[in-house]
Coordinates of C-alpha atoms and ligand atoms in Angstrom, one line a residue:
X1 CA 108.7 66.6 80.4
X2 CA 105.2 65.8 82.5
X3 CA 105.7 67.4 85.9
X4 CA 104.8 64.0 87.3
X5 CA 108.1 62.6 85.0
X6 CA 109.7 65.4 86.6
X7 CA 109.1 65.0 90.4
X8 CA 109.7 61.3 90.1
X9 CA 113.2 61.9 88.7
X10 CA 114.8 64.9 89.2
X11 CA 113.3 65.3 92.3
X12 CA 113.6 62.0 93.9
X13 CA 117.4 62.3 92.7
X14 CA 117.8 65.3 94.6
X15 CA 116.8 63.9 98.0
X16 CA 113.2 65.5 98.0
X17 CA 110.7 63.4 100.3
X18 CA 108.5 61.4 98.7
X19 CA 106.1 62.9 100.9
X20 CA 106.8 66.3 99.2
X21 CA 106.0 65.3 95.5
X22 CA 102.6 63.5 96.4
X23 CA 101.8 66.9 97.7
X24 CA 102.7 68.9 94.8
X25 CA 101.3 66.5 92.6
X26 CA 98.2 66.8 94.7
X27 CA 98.4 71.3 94.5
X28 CA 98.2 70.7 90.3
X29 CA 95.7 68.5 90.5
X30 CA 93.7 71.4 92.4
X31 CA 95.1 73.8 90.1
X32 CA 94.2 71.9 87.1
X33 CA 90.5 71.8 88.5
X34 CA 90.5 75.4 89.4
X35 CA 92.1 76.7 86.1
X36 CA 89.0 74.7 84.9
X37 CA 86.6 76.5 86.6
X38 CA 87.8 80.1 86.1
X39 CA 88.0 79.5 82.4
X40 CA 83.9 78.8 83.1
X41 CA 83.1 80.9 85.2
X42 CA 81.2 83.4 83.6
X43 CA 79.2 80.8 81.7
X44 CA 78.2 79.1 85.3
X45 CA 77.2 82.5 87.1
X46 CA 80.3 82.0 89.4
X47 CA 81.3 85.9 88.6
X48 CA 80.6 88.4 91.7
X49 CA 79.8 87.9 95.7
X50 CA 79.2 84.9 97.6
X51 CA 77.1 87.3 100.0
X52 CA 79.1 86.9 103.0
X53 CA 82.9 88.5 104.4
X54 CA 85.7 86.5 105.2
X55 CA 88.0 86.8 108.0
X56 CA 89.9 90.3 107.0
X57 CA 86.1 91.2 106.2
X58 CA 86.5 91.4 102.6
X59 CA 83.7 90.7 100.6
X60 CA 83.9 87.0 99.7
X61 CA 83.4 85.9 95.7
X62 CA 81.7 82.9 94.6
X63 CA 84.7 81.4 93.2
X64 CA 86.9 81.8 96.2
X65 CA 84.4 79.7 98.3
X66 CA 84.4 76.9 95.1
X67 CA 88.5 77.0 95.2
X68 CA 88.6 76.8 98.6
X69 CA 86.0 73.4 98.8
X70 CA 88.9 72.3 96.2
X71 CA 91.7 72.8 97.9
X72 CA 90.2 71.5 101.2
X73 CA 89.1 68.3 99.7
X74 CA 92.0 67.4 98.0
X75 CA 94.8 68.0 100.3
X76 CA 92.6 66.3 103.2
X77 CA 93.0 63.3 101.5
X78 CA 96.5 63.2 101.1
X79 CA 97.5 61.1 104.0
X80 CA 100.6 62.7 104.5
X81 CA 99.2 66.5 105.6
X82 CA 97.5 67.0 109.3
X83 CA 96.3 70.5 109.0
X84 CA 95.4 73.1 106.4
X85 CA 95.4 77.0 106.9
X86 CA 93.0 79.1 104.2
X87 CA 93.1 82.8 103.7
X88 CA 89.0 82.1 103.5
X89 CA 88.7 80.0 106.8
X90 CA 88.6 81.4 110.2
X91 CA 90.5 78.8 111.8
X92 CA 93.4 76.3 110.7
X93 CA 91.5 73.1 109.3
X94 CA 92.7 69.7 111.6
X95 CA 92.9 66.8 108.7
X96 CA 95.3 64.6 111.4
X97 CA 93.0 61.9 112.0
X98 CA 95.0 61.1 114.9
X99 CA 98.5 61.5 113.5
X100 CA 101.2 63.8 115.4
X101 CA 103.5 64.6 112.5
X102 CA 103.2 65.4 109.0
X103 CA 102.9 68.2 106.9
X104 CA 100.7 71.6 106.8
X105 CA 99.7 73.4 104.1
X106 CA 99.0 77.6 104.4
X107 CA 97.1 78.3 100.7
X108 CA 95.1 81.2 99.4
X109 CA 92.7 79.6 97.4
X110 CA 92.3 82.4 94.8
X111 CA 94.6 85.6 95.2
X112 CA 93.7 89.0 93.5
X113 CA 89.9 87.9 93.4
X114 CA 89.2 91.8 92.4
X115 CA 90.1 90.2 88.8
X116 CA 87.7 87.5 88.4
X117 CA 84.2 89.4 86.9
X118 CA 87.3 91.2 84.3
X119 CA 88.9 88.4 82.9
X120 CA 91.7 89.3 84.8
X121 CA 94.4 87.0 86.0
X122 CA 94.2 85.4 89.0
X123 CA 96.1 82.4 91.3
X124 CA 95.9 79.9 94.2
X125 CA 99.2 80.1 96.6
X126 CA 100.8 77.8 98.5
X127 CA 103.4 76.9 101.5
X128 CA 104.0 73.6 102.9
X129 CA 105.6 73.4 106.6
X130 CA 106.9 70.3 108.4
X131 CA 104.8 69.6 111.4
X132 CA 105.8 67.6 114.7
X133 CA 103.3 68.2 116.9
X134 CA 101.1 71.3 117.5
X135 CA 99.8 72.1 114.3
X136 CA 98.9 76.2 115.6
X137 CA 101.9 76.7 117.0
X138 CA 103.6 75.1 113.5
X139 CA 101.9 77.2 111.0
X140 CA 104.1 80.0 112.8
X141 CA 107.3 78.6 111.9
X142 CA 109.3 81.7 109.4
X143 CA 109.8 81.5 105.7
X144 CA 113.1 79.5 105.8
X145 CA 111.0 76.5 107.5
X146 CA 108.9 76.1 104.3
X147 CA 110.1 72.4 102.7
X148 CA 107.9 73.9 99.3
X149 CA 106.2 76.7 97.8
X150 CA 104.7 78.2 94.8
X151 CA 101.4 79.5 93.2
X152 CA 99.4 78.4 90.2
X153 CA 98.4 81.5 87.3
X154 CA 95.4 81.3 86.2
X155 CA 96.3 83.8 83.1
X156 CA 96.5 83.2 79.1
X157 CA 97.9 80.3 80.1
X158 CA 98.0 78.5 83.3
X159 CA 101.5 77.5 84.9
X160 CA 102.6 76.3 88.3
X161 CA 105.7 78.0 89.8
X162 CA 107.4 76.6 92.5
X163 CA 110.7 75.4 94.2
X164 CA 111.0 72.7 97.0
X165 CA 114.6 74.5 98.3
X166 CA 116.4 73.2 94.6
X167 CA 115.5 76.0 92.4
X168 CA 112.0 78.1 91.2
X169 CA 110.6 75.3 88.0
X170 CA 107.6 76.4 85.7
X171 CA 105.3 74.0 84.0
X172 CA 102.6 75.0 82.0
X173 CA 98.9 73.0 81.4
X174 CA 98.4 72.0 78.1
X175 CA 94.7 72.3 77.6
X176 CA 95.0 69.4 74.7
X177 CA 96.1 66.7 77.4
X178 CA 95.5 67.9 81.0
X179 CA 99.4 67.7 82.2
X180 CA 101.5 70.3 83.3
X181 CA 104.7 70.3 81.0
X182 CA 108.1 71.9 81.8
X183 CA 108.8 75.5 80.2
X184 CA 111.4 76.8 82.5
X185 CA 113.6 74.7 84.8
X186 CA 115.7 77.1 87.1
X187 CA 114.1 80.4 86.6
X188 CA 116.3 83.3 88.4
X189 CA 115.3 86.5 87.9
X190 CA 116.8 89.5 85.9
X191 CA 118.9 92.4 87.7
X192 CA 118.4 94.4 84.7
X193 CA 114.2 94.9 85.9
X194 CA 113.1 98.4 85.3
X195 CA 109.4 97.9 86.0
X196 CA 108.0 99.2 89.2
X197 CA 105.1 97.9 90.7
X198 CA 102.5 99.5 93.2
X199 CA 99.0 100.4 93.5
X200 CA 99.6 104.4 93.2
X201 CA 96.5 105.0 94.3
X202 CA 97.6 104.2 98.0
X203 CA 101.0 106.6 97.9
X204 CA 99.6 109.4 99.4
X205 CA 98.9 107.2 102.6
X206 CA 102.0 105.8 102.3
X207 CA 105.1 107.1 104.6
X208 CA 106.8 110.4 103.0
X209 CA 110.2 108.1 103.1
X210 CA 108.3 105.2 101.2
X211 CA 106.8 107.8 99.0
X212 CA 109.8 109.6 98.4
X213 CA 111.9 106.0 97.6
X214 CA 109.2 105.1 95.1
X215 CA 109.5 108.6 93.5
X216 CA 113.0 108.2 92.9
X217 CA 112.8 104.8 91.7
X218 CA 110.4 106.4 89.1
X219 CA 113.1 109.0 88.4
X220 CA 115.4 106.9 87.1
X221 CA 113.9 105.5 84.5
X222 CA 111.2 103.0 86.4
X223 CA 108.2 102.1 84.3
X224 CA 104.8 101.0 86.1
X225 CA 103.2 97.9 86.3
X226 CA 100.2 96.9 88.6
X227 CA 98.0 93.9 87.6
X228 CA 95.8 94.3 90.8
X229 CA 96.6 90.2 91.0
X230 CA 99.7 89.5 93.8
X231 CA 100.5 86.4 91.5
X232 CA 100.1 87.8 88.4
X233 CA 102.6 90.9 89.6
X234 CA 105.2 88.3 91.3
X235 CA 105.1 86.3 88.0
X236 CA 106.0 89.7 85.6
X237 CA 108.2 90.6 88.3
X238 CA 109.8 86.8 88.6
X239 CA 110.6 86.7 84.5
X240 CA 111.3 90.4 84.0
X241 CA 113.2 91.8 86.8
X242 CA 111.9 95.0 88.8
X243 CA 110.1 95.5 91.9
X244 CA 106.8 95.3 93.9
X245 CA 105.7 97.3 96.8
X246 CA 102.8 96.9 99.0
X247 CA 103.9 99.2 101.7
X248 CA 102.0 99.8 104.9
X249 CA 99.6 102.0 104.4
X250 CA 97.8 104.9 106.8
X251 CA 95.0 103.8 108.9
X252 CA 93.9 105.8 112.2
X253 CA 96.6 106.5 114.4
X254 CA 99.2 103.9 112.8
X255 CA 99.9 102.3 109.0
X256 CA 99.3 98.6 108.2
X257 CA 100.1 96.3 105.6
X258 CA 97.5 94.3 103.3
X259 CA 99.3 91.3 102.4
X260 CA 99.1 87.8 104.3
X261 CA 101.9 86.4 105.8
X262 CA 100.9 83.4 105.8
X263 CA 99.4 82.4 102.4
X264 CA 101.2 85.4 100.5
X265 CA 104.1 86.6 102.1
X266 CA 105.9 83.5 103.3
X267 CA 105.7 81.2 100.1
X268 CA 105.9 84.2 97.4
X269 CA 109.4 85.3 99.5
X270 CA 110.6 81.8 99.7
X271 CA 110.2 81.6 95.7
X272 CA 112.2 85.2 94.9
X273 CA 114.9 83.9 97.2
X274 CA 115.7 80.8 95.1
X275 CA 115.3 82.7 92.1
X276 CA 118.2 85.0 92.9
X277 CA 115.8 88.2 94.3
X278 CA 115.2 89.5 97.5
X279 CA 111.6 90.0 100.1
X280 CA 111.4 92.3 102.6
X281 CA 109.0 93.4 105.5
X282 CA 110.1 96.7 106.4
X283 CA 113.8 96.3 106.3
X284 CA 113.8 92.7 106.9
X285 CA 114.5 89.7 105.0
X286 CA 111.3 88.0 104.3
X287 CA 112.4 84.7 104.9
X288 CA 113.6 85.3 108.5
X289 CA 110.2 86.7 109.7
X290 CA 107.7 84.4 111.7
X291 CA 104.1 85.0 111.6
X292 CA 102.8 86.2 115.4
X293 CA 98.8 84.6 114.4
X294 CA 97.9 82.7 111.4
X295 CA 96.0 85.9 109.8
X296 CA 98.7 88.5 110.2
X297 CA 99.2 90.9 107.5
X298 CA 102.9 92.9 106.6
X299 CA 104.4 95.3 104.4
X300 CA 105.5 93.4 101.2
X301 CA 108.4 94.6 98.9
X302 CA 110.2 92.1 96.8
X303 CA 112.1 91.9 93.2
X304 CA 115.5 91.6 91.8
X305 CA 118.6 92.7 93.8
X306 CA 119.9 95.3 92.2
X307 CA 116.5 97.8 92.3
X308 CA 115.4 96.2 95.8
X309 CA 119.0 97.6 97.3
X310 CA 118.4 100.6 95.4
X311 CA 115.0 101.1 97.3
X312 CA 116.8 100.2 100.4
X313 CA 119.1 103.1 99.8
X314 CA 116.4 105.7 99.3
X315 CA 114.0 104.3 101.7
X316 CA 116.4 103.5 104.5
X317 CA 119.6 105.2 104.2
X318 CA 118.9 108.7 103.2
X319 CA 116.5 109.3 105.8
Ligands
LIG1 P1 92.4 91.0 96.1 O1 92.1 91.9 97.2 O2 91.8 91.3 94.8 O3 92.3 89.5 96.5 O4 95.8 90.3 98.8 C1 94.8 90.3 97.9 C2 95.1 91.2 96.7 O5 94.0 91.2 95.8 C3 96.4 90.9 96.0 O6 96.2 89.9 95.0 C4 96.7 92.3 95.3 O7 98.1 92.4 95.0 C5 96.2 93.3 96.3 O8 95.2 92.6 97.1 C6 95.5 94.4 95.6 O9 95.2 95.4 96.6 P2 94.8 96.9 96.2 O10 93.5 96.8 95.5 O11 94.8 97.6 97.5 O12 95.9 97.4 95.3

C-alpha cells in the first residue's frame, strides 16, 4: 500500500485532520527529493563545508543548506502551516501570510551530517505542533503537544517513520516508482534489546554515576552500537530493542547536553513512546518536558523499557 493510499484511508478512518496528511504527504515529498540528492551527492560536489557555522556554531555542510532550501520551500507552501523552526536557521521562519492558526513544523533538515563525505546514513526530522496564535511562544509547547512526528533515513534504503498519536508506520521508497510503500504498520519495539549505544569517546566527561550505569549495562551482556547518525541509531534501536545515551557531557564549570530539543528530542521521544519504549532527559519523561528557547539542547537517553529501567536503577537508584 502507497502511503498516500494509506493516509487517505486508514488515517482519515481514524479521525486524523485532513490537515495532518497534506503535511505528511508534503515531509515525503521532501524526503523523496532529499533521498535524491544524497544518493548524488558525491557526483555534484555537495560532499564537505558550506564555509559558514550555524547557530550551535557547528560547521555547516553543503547539503544541509540544500535540505534545508527543501524543506523551507515545500512546507511554506502548504497552506495549512504558519511557521517553520530549522536546526540550520537562526530564527523561527513566519510562513502565516496573515493567518492566526495553523500548524508549525520544528525539522532538522539533515541529522548526523558527520556522515555525509562517508557514505554514512543520514535523516531529516520532524515535529508538527498545533498553533493558535503566537507562533514563538507555540514552538515551546512539550512532547505530548506534538499532533505528528517522525524522520526520514536516508540509508541502504530510504524509509519514513512516523506516528500521528495511532501508532509508529514505516514505508519505504521504491526507487523503481518514486512512492513510499508500507513495510511495517505498528512497529513497537523489542524488550529483549541488548545493544547499547553511546559515543564512548565522551564517557570520561560524562558523570561517574552515568559512567558507572553505562558500565554496568556493558556488564551484563550489552553489546555496542554507535552509527554517529541520531536517526540512524533511533532506527536500530526502534527495530531491535536496546538503548541510546547522549548524556550531558563536562564543559567548564557544569555538563551539557548535545541533542536538540526541538528538532531531535521532542519528535524522536514522541515516536519511542508509541512504539512501546521510553525517552528521558535526566530522569524525566521526554514527552512531559517543554523547550525553554527554540535552540535548547538536553541530555537524551531512550530505548525499550526493560534496559531503560535498568539504567534507571543504576543511574538513579544506587547512587
Ligand atoms: P552531527 O553532529 O553529525 O549532525 O546532533 C547531531 C549529531 O550528529 C547526531 O546525529 C549524532 O547522534 C550526534 O550529533 C553525534 O555526536 P558525537 O559526534 O558527539 O557523538
Amino acid at each position: 500500500m502507497t502511503l498516500s493510499h494509506y493516509l487517505l484511508t486508514h488515517l482519515r478512518d481514524s479521525n486524523i485532520q485532513a490537515e495532518l496528511n497534506l503535511i505528511i504527504s508534503d515531509i515525503s515529498d521532501a524526503g523523496k527529493k532529499i533521498s535524491h540528492e544524497v544518493q548524488r551527492s558525491g557526483l555534484l560536489g555537495l560532499h564537505g563545508a558550506a564555509g559558514g557555522k550555524n547557530v550551535h556554531s557547528e560547521e555547516v555542510q553543503k547539503l544541509d543548506d540544500r535540505t534545508n532550501e527543501i524543506m523551507k520551500s515545500i512546507l511554506s507552501d502548504n497552506e495549512h502551516i504558519i511557521g517553520l523552526a530549522s536546526e540550520e536557521e537562526k530564527d523561527i521562519v513566519d510562513v502565516s501570510r496573515g493567518r492566526s492558526t495553523g500548524f508549525i513544523v520544528a525539522f532538522d533538515p539533515l541529522d548526523g551530517s558527520s556522515n555525509i563525505d562517508i557514505n554514512g546514513s543520514v535523516g531529516t526530522i520532524f515535529s508538527v505542533l498545533p498553533s493558535w496564535s503566537d507562533i514563538r511562544h507555540d514552538f515551546l509547547q512539550p512532547g505530548r503537544s506534538q499532533l505528528a512526528s517522525g524522520y526520514v533515513l536516508y540509508s541502504s534504503s530510504t524509509v519514513i517513520v512516523f506516528t500521528v498519536g495511532k501508532g509508529v508506520h514505516e514505508f519505504t521508497l521504491d526507487p523503481d516508482d518514486g512512492e513510499f510503500i508500507l513495510t511495517q504498520e505498528n512497529i513497537k519495539v523489542p524488550s529483549t534489546g541488548k545493544y547499547i549505544s553511546y559515543n564512548e569517546g565522551h564517557k570520561a566527561k560524562f558523570r561517574k554515576s552515568e559512567a558507572s550505569a553505562i558500565s554496568k549495562l556493558m556488564d551484563d551482556g550489552g553489546s555496542a552500537r554507535y552509527t554517529g547518525a541520531l536517526v540512524a541509531d533511533f532506527h536500530r534501536t526502534l527495530l531491535k530493542g536496546g538503548i541510546f545515551l547522549y548524556p550531558a557531557v563536562k564543559s567548564g564549570d557544569g555538563y551539557i547536553g548535545k541533542l536538540r530539543m526541538q528538532y531531535e528530542v521532542k519528535p524522536l521521544a514522541h515516536v519511542m513512546h508509541e512504539a512501546g519504549g521510553i525517552a528521558l532527559i535526566n530522569n524525566e519523561n521526554a514527552m512531559e518536558v517543554a523547550p525553554d528557547e527554540l535552540h535548547e539542547r538536553v541530555p537524551f537517553v531512550f530505548g525499550d523499557k526493560k534496559i531503560v529501567k535498568k539504567y534507571q536503577e543504576y543511574r538513579y537508584d544506587s547512587k
